[in-house]
Amino acid sequence: QLGQQSLALENASKDKIARLLKVKPSEIYFNSGATEGNNYAIKGVALNYRKRGNTIITSKVEHPSVYECVKQLEKDYGFNCIYLDVNDKGVVDINQLKQVMNDDVILVSIMYVNHEVGSIMPIKEISNLLKKFPKAIFHSDITQALGKTMVDVSLLDIATMSAHKIHGIKGSGFIYKKDKVSFYPLISGHNAYNALRAGTSNWPSNVVMSKALEKSLIKMKENYLNIIKSQSELIEKLSKIEGIEINTNPNSCIPGIVNFSV
């Protein structure tokens, strides 16, 4: 009976996350966080769809759990991998993406928000561009964006995140994956309940994560103006100090990050 209660709590948590993100519960999969999620999304798609094509596109400023995945696929599996540049604001060059897109591309992986300088990537523009290339699957690591800025996962085929970035418990997270997308299984074994990969579910952390997401989205609306004010004041004062260079552009980044060099 206690096990059934635990399962009911976890199912309710999955329903809550799906409701908050405006997706279907069947498209939410719990895991250990964005590093696992990114490995699953990138390697899982690449190995599952390699008969469709051999090209993967990402950017030069991705989190290591994305960048190193792509590098491994390039080195060990012979995939043709393209790494997009960013402009002086830290934003991916959409024109370069237009130039390199073709029917051989099976995966485009671009983070929603950069974790170093806070730049917001042109996710909507990329999503619209990829509609012309139906074989290409669009993945984004939304870890730095969720709870910090508006995130529209309907623009994506796959999204990955870590719970601790929204004050959940470390070692938990989830993948959003459209039902139409399939992964090559990276972890084999007994298929736990709707778990995407084999393994026992960490249900207490998953329940906490759903509540943390709910609270973070409420707090985002409450605190957004205060955080912008703090960011502006910090940038203004730092700019007056000799020897400091501001790398964050407040016009194209989330308000919670200020990156500067000394």
Short mmCIF file of C-alpha atoms in Angstrom, two decimals:
data_model
loop_
_atom_site.label_atom_id
_atom_site.label_comp_id
_atom_site.label_asym_id
_atom_site.label_seq_id
_atom_site.Cartn_x
_atom_site.Cartn_y
_atom_site.Cartn_z
CA GLN A 1 0.00 0.00 0.00
CA LEU A 2 2.84 2.43 0.81
CA GLY A 3 4.40 1.63 -2.54
CA GLN A 4 1.14 2.46 -4.30
CA GLN A 5 0.96 5.76 -2.42
CA SER A 6 4.51 6.59 -3.51
CA LEU A 7 3.66 5.77 -7.12
CA ALA A 8 0.53 7.94 -6.94
CA LEU A 9 2.60 10.86 -5.63
CA GLU A 10 5.13 10.46 -8.43
CA ASN A 11 2.39 10.25 -11.07
CA ALA A 12 0.79 13.40 -9.67
CA SER A 13 4.19 15.12 -9.83
CA LYS A 14 4.62 14.15 -13.47
CA ASP A 15 1.13 15.49 -14.20
CA LYS A 16 1.99 18.76 -12.43
CA ILE A 17 5.22 19.24 -14.40
CA ALA A 18 3.39 18.51 -17.65
CA ARG A 19 0.66 20.96 -16.73
CA LEU A 20 3.17 23.70 -15.84
CA LEU A 21 5.01 23.20 -19.13
CA LYS A 22 1.76 22.74 -21.11
CA VAL A 23 2.75 19.32 -22.46
CA LYS A 24 1.47 15.75 -22.07
CA PRO A 25 2.45 13.68 -18.99
CA SER A 26 3.62 10.91 -21.35
CA GLU A 27 6.29 13.34 -22.62
CA ILE A 28 7.95 13.83 -19.21
CA TYR A 29 10.65 11.37 -18.09
CA PHE A 30 12.42 11.57 -14.74
CA ASN A 31 16.18 11.08 -14.55
CA SER A 32 19.28 12.18 -12.59
CA GLY A 33 19.63 15.60 -14.21
CA ALA A 34 20.79 17.46 -17.31
CA THR A 35 24.11 15.64 -17.75
CA GLU A 36 22.33 12.32 -18.10
CA GLY A 37 19.54 13.96 -20.07
CA ASN A 38 21.93 15.58 -22.53
CA ASN A 39 23.79 12.30 -23.05
CA TYR A 40 20.50 10.54 -23.68
CA ALA A 41 19.15 13.24 -25.97
CA ILE A 42 22.25 13.60 -28.12
CA LYS A 43 23.62 10.06 -28.23
CA GLY A 44 20.16 8.52 -28.12
CA VAL A 45 18.97 10.52 -31.13
CA ALA A 46 22.22 10.20 -33.07
CA LEU A 47 22.42 6.42 -32.74
CA ASN A 48 18.70 5.90 -33.32
CA TYR A 49 18.43 8.06 -36.45
CA ARG A 50 21.85 7.67 -38.06
CA LYS A 51 20.26 6.02 -41.12
CA ARG A 52 18.47 9.34 -41.76
CA GLY A 53 21.67 11.36 -41.86
CA ASN A 54 25.10 11.88 -40.35
CA THR A 55 25.26 15.57 -39.37
CA ILE A 56 24.84 17.09 -35.90
CA ILE A 57 24.84 20.83 -35.22
CA THR A 58 25.57 22.49 -31.89
CA SER A 59 27.31 25.67 -30.71
CA LYS A 60 30.79 26.45 -29.42
CA VAL A 61 29.41 27.69 -26.09
CA GLU A 62 27.38 24.67 -24.98
CA HIS A 63 27.65 23.12 -21.52
CA PRO A 64 30.33 20.37 -21.43
CA SER A 65 27.63 17.69 -21.06
CA VAL A 66 26.45 18.67 -24.55
CA TYR A 67 29.74 19.69 -26.17
CA GLU A 68 31.66 16.58 -25.08
CA CYS A 69 28.80 14.31 -26.19
CA VAL A 70 28.97 15.76 -29.67
CA LYS A 71 32.77 15.53 -29.69
CA GLN A 72 32.56 11.85 -28.72
CA LEU A 73 30.09 11.11 -31.52
CA GLU A 74 32.40 12.89 -33.94
CA LYS A 75 35.54 11.09 -32.78
CA ASP A 76 34.27 7.58 -32.06
CA TYR A 77 31.28 7.20 -34.40
CA GLY A 78 32.24 9.31 -37.40
CA PHE A 79 29.42 11.84 -37.27
CA ASN A 80 29.86 15.11 -39.14
CA CYS A 81 29.58 17.71 -36.35
CA ILE A 82 29.26 21.45 -36.88
CA TYR A 83 29.91 23.97 -34.09
CA LEU A 84 28.20 27.33 -34.54
CA ASP A 85 29.82 30.64 -33.60
CA VAL A 86 28.27 33.25 -31.34
CA ASN A 87 28.28 37.03 -31.73
CA ASP A 88 29.69 39.60 -29.28
CA LYS A 89 26.52 39.22 -27.18
CA GLY A 90 27.09 35.48 -26.79
CA VAL A 91 24.15 34.63 -29.05
CA VAL A 92 24.25 31.89 -31.70
CA ASP A 93 24.65 33.11 -35.28
CA ILE A 94 21.30 32.22 -36.87
CA ASN A 95 22.62 33.12 -40.35
CA GLN A 96 25.43 30.61 -39.99
CA LEU A 97 22.87 27.98 -39.03
CA LYS A 98 20.87 28.76 -42.18
CA GLN A 99 24.00 28.29 -44.26
CA VAL A 100 24.93 24.88 -42.83
CA MET A 101 21.43 23.35 -42.60
CA ASN A 102 20.73 20.57 -45.09
CA ASP A 103 18.82 17.30 -45.36
CA ASP A 104 21.69 15.34 -43.77
CA VAL A 105 21.17 17.06 -40.39
CA ILE A 106 19.47 14.78 -37.85
CA LEU A 107 20.02 16.80 -34.66
CA VAL A 108 20.39 20.45 -33.67
CA SER A 109 21.31 21.01 -30.01
CA ILE A 110 21.33 24.63 -28.80
CA MET A 111 21.03 25.66 -25.14
CA TYR A 112 18.12 27.95 -24.21
CA VAL A 113 20.32 30.20 -22.04
CA ASN A 114 24.11 30.21 -21.78
CA HIS A 115 25.37 29.28 -18.32
CA GLU A 116 28.40 31.63 -18.35
CA VAL A 117 27.20 34.98 -19.73
CA GLY A 118 23.43 34.44 -19.56
CA SER A 119 22.72 35.06 -23.25
CA ILE A 120 19.28 33.95 -24.44
CA MET A 121 19.46 31.97 -27.66
CA PRO A 122 17.09 32.57 -30.63
CA ILE A 123 15.13 29.40 -29.94
CA LYS A 124 11.94 30.48 -31.74
CA GLU A 125 13.86 31.47 -34.89
CA ILE A 126 15.75 28.17 -34.87
CA SER A 127 12.51 26.24 -34.37
CA ASN A 128 10.88 28.03 -37.30
CA LEU A 129 13.92 27.34 -39.49
CA LEU A 130 13.91 23.62 -38.64
CA LYS A 131 10.30 23.27 -39.81
CA LYS A 132 11.78 23.26 -43.31
CA PHE A 133 13.93 20.26 -42.36
CA PRO A 134 11.58 17.58 -40.96
CA LYS A 135 14.38 15.04 -40.41
CA ALA A 136 16.17 17.35 -37.95
CA ILE A 137 15.33 16.95 -34.26
CA PHE A 138 15.65 20.06 -32.07
CA HIS A 139 17.10 19.63 -28.57
CA SER A 140 17.76 22.32 -25.97
CA ASP A 141 19.25 22.22 -22.49
CA ILE A 142 16.82 24.48 -20.60
CA THR A 143 18.57 24.15 -17.22
CA GLN A 144 19.65 27.80 -16.98
CA ALA A 145 16.38 29.14 -18.43
CA LEU A 146 13.62 27.36 -16.52
CA GLY A 147 12.40 29.53 -13.68
CA LYS A 148 14.58 32.43 -14.87
CA THR A 149 12.85 33.44 -18.10
CA MET A 150 9.87 32.35 -20.18
CA VAL A 151 10.47 28.90 -21.67
CA ASP A 152 8.28 27.53 -24.46
CA VAL A 153 9.07 23.82 -24.76
CA SER A 154 6.51 23.47 -27.59
CA LEU A 155 9.25 24.93 -29.82
CA LEU A 156 11.45 21.91 -29.03
CA ASP A 157 11.44 18.19 -29.70
CA ILE A 158 13.54 17.48 -26.59
CA ALA A 159 14.37 19.54 -23.49
CA THR A 160 16.63 18.61 -20.58
CA MET A 161 17.05 20.13 -17.11
CA SER A 162 18.46 19.69 -13.59
CA ALA A 163 16.28 20.17 -10.52
CA HIS A 164 18.89 21.85 -8.34
CA LYS A 165 18.82 24.96 -10.55
CA ILE A 166 15.25 25.58 -9.37
CA HIS A 167 16.00 24.65 -5.73
CA GLY A 168 15.10 20.99 -6.14
CA ILE A 169 17.30 18.13 -4.91
CA LYS A 170 20.67 17.53 -6.55
CA GLY A 171 20.80 14.37 -8.63
CA SER A 172 17.32 14.72 -10.11
CA GLY A 173 15.86 16.20 -13.27
CA PHE A 174 13.70 15.34 -16.23
CA ILE A 175 13.60 15.06 -19.99
CA TYR A 176 10.76 16.47 -22.04
CA LYS A 177 10.51 14.41 -25.22
CA LYS A 178 7.80 14.60 -27.83
CA ASP A 179 6.08 11.26 -28.25
CA LYS A 180 7.12 11.08 -31.90
CA VAL A 181 10.85 11.07 -30.99
CA SER A 182 12.62 7.81 -30.11
CA PHE A 183 15.96 7.23 -28.37
CA TYR A 184 18.49 4.46 -28.75
CA PRO A 185 18.56 2.89 -25.25
CA LEU A 186 21.84 3.79 -23.53
CA ILE A 187 21.10 2.02 -20.23
CA SER A 188 19.74 -1.51 -20.59
CA GLY A 189 17.91 -3.52 -17.96
CA HIS A 190 14.45 -3.74 -16.48
CA ASN A 191 12.25 -0.98 -17.84
CA ALA A 192 10.91 0.78 -14.76
CA TYR A 193 7.54 2.49 -14.91
CA ASN A 194 7.61 5.01 -17.79
CA ALA A 195 11.29 5.68 -17.02
CA LEU A 196 12.79 6.06 -20.53
CA ARG A 197 15.86 4.23 -19.28
CA ALA A 198 16.16 1.18 -17.06
CA GLY A 199 16.56 1.81 -13.35
CA THR A 200 14.62 2.39 -10.16
CA SER A 201 12.86 5.72 -9.89
CA ASN A 202 14.06 8.29 -7.33
CA TRP A 203 10.48 9.17 -6.48
CA PRO A 204 11.02 11.47 -3.43
CA SER A 205 13.31 13.77 -5.45
CA ASN A 206 10.85 13.72 -8.35
CA VAL A 207 8.00 14.81 -6.09
CA VAL A 208 10.13 17.62 -4.63
CA MET A 209 11.12 18.71 -8.15
CA SER A 210 7.52 19.24 -9.23
CA LYS A 211 6.87 21.46 -6.22
CA ALA A 212 10.13 23.34 -6.77
CA LEU A 213 9.19 24.01 -10.39
CA GLU A 214 5.78 25.29 -9.39
CA LYS A 215 7.28 27.65 -6.81
CA SER A 216 10.09 28.83 -9.10
CA LEU A 217 7.62 29.84 -11.82
CA ILE A 218 5.56 31.81 -9.28
CA LYS A 219 8.68 33.45 -7.83
CA MET A 220 9.97 34.31 -11.30
CA LYS A 221 6.98 36.58 -11.87
CA GLU A 222 7.28 38.13 -8.41
CA ASN A 223 11.03 38.75 -8.43
CA TYR A 224 11.77 39.52 -12.10
CA LEU A 225 11.78 43.32 -11.78
CA ASN A 226 13.85 43.22 -8.59
CA ILE A 227 16.45 40.98 -10.21
CA ILE A 228 16.66 43.24 -13.29
CA LYS A 229 17.20 46.23 -10.99
CA SER A 230 19.98 44.43 -9.11
CA GLN A 231 21.64 43.40 -12.37
CA SER A 232 21.52 46.97 -13.73
CA GLU A 233 23.01 48.42 -10.55
CA LEU A 234 25.78 45.81 -10.48
CA ILE A 235 26.70 46.37 -14.14
CA GLU A 236 26.65 50.15 -13.68
CA LYS A 237 28.98 50.05 -10.66
CA LEU A 238 31.31 47.45 -12.17
CA SER A 239 31.59 49.51 -15.36
CA LYS A 240 33.07 52.40 -13.37
CA ILE A 241 35.95 50.29 -12.01
CA GLU A 242 39.17 50.45 -14.03
CA GLY A 243 40.34 47.08 -15.35
CA ILE A 244 36.90 45.45 -15.40
CA GLU A 245 35.23 44.37 -18.63
CA ILE A 246 31.54 43.42 -18.65
CA ASN A 247 30.84 40.32 -20.78
CA THR A 248 27.10 40.08 -20.13
CA ASN A 249 24.81 42.12 -22.39
CA PRO A 250 21.70 43.03 -20.35
CA ASN A 251 19.64 43.46 -23.53
CA SER A 252 20.03 39.83 -24.57
CA CYS A 253 20.44 37.82 -21.36
CA ILE A 254 18.55 36.63 -18.32
CA PRO A 255 18.64 39.06 -15.38
CA GLY A 256 20.18 36.60 -12.92
CA ILE A 257 23.68 36.51 -14.43
CA VAL A 258 26.44 39.12 -14.63
CA ASN A 259 29.71 37.94 -16.16
CA PHE A 260 32.78 40.17 -16.01
CA SER A 261 36.55 39.91 -16.44
CA VAL A 262 39.14 41.49 -14.16
#
